[in-house]
Coordinates of C-alpha atoms in Angstrom, one line a residue:
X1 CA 0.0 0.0 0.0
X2 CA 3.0 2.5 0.7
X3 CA 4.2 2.0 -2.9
X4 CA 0.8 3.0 -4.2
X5 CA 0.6 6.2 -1.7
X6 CA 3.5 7.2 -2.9
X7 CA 2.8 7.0 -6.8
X8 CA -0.5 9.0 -5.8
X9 CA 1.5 11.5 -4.1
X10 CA 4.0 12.0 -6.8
X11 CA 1.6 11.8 -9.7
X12 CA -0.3 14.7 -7.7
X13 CA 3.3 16.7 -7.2
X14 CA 3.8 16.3 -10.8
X15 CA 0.3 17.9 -12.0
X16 CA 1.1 20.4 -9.2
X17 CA 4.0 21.5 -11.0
X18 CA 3.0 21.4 -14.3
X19 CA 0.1 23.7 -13.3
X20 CA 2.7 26.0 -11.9
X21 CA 4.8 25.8 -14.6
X22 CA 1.7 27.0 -16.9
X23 CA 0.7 30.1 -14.2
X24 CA 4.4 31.0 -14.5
X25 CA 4.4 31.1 -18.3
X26 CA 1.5 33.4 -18.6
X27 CA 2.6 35.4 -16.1
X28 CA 5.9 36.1 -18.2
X29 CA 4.4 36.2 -21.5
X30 CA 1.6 39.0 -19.7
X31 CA 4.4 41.0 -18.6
X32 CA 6.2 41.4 -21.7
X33 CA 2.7 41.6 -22.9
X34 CA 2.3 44.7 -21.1
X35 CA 5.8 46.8 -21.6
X36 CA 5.8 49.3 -23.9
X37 CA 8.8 48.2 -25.9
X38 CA 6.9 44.8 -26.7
X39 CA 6.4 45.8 -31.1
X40 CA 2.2 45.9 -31.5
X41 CA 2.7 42.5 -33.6
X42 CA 4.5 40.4 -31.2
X43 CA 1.8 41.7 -28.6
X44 CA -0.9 40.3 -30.7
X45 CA 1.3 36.9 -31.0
X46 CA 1.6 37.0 -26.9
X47 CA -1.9 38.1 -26.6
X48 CA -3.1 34.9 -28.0
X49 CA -0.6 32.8 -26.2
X50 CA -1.9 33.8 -23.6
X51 CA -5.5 32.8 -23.9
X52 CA -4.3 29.5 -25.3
X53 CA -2.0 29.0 -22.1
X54 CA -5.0 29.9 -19.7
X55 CA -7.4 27.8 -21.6
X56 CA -4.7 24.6 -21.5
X57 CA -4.1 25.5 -17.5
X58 CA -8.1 25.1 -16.9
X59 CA -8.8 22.3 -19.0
X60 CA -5.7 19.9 -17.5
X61 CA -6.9 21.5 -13.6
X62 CA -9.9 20.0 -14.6
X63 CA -8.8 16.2 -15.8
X64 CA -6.4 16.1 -13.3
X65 CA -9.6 16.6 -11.1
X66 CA -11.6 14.0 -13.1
X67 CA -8.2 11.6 -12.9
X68 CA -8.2 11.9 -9.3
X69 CA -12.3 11.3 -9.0
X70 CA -11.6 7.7 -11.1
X71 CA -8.6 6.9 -8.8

């Protein structure tokens, strides 16, 4: 039973980190976003990167909830 704790407990460290790794992206791509020296048609580029990265970040929060409801 410890071995199977333990693959639950990394497998939820693992989505953990992957969803931080998404919030951290945005976050990065929003501030260069947001600086004036970012050229209007990378901002557009970024702009949509970042709706596509918040999108990815809610859909995979939720199957890692429906993963964890099967489990």
């Amino acid at each position: 039973m410890k071995d199977i704790k333990e693959l639950i407990d990394n497998k939820i460290k693992i989505e953990k980190g992957i969803i931080q790794q998404l919030e951290s992206t945005t976050e990065t791509l929003q501030m260069i976003y947001q600086t004036k020296e970012c050229p209007r048609n990378i901002a557009n580029v970024l702009y949509n990167q970042i709706g596509l990265l918040v999108i990815l970040q809610e859909e995979l929060e939720n199957l890692f909830a429906l993963s964890r409801n099967v489990a």
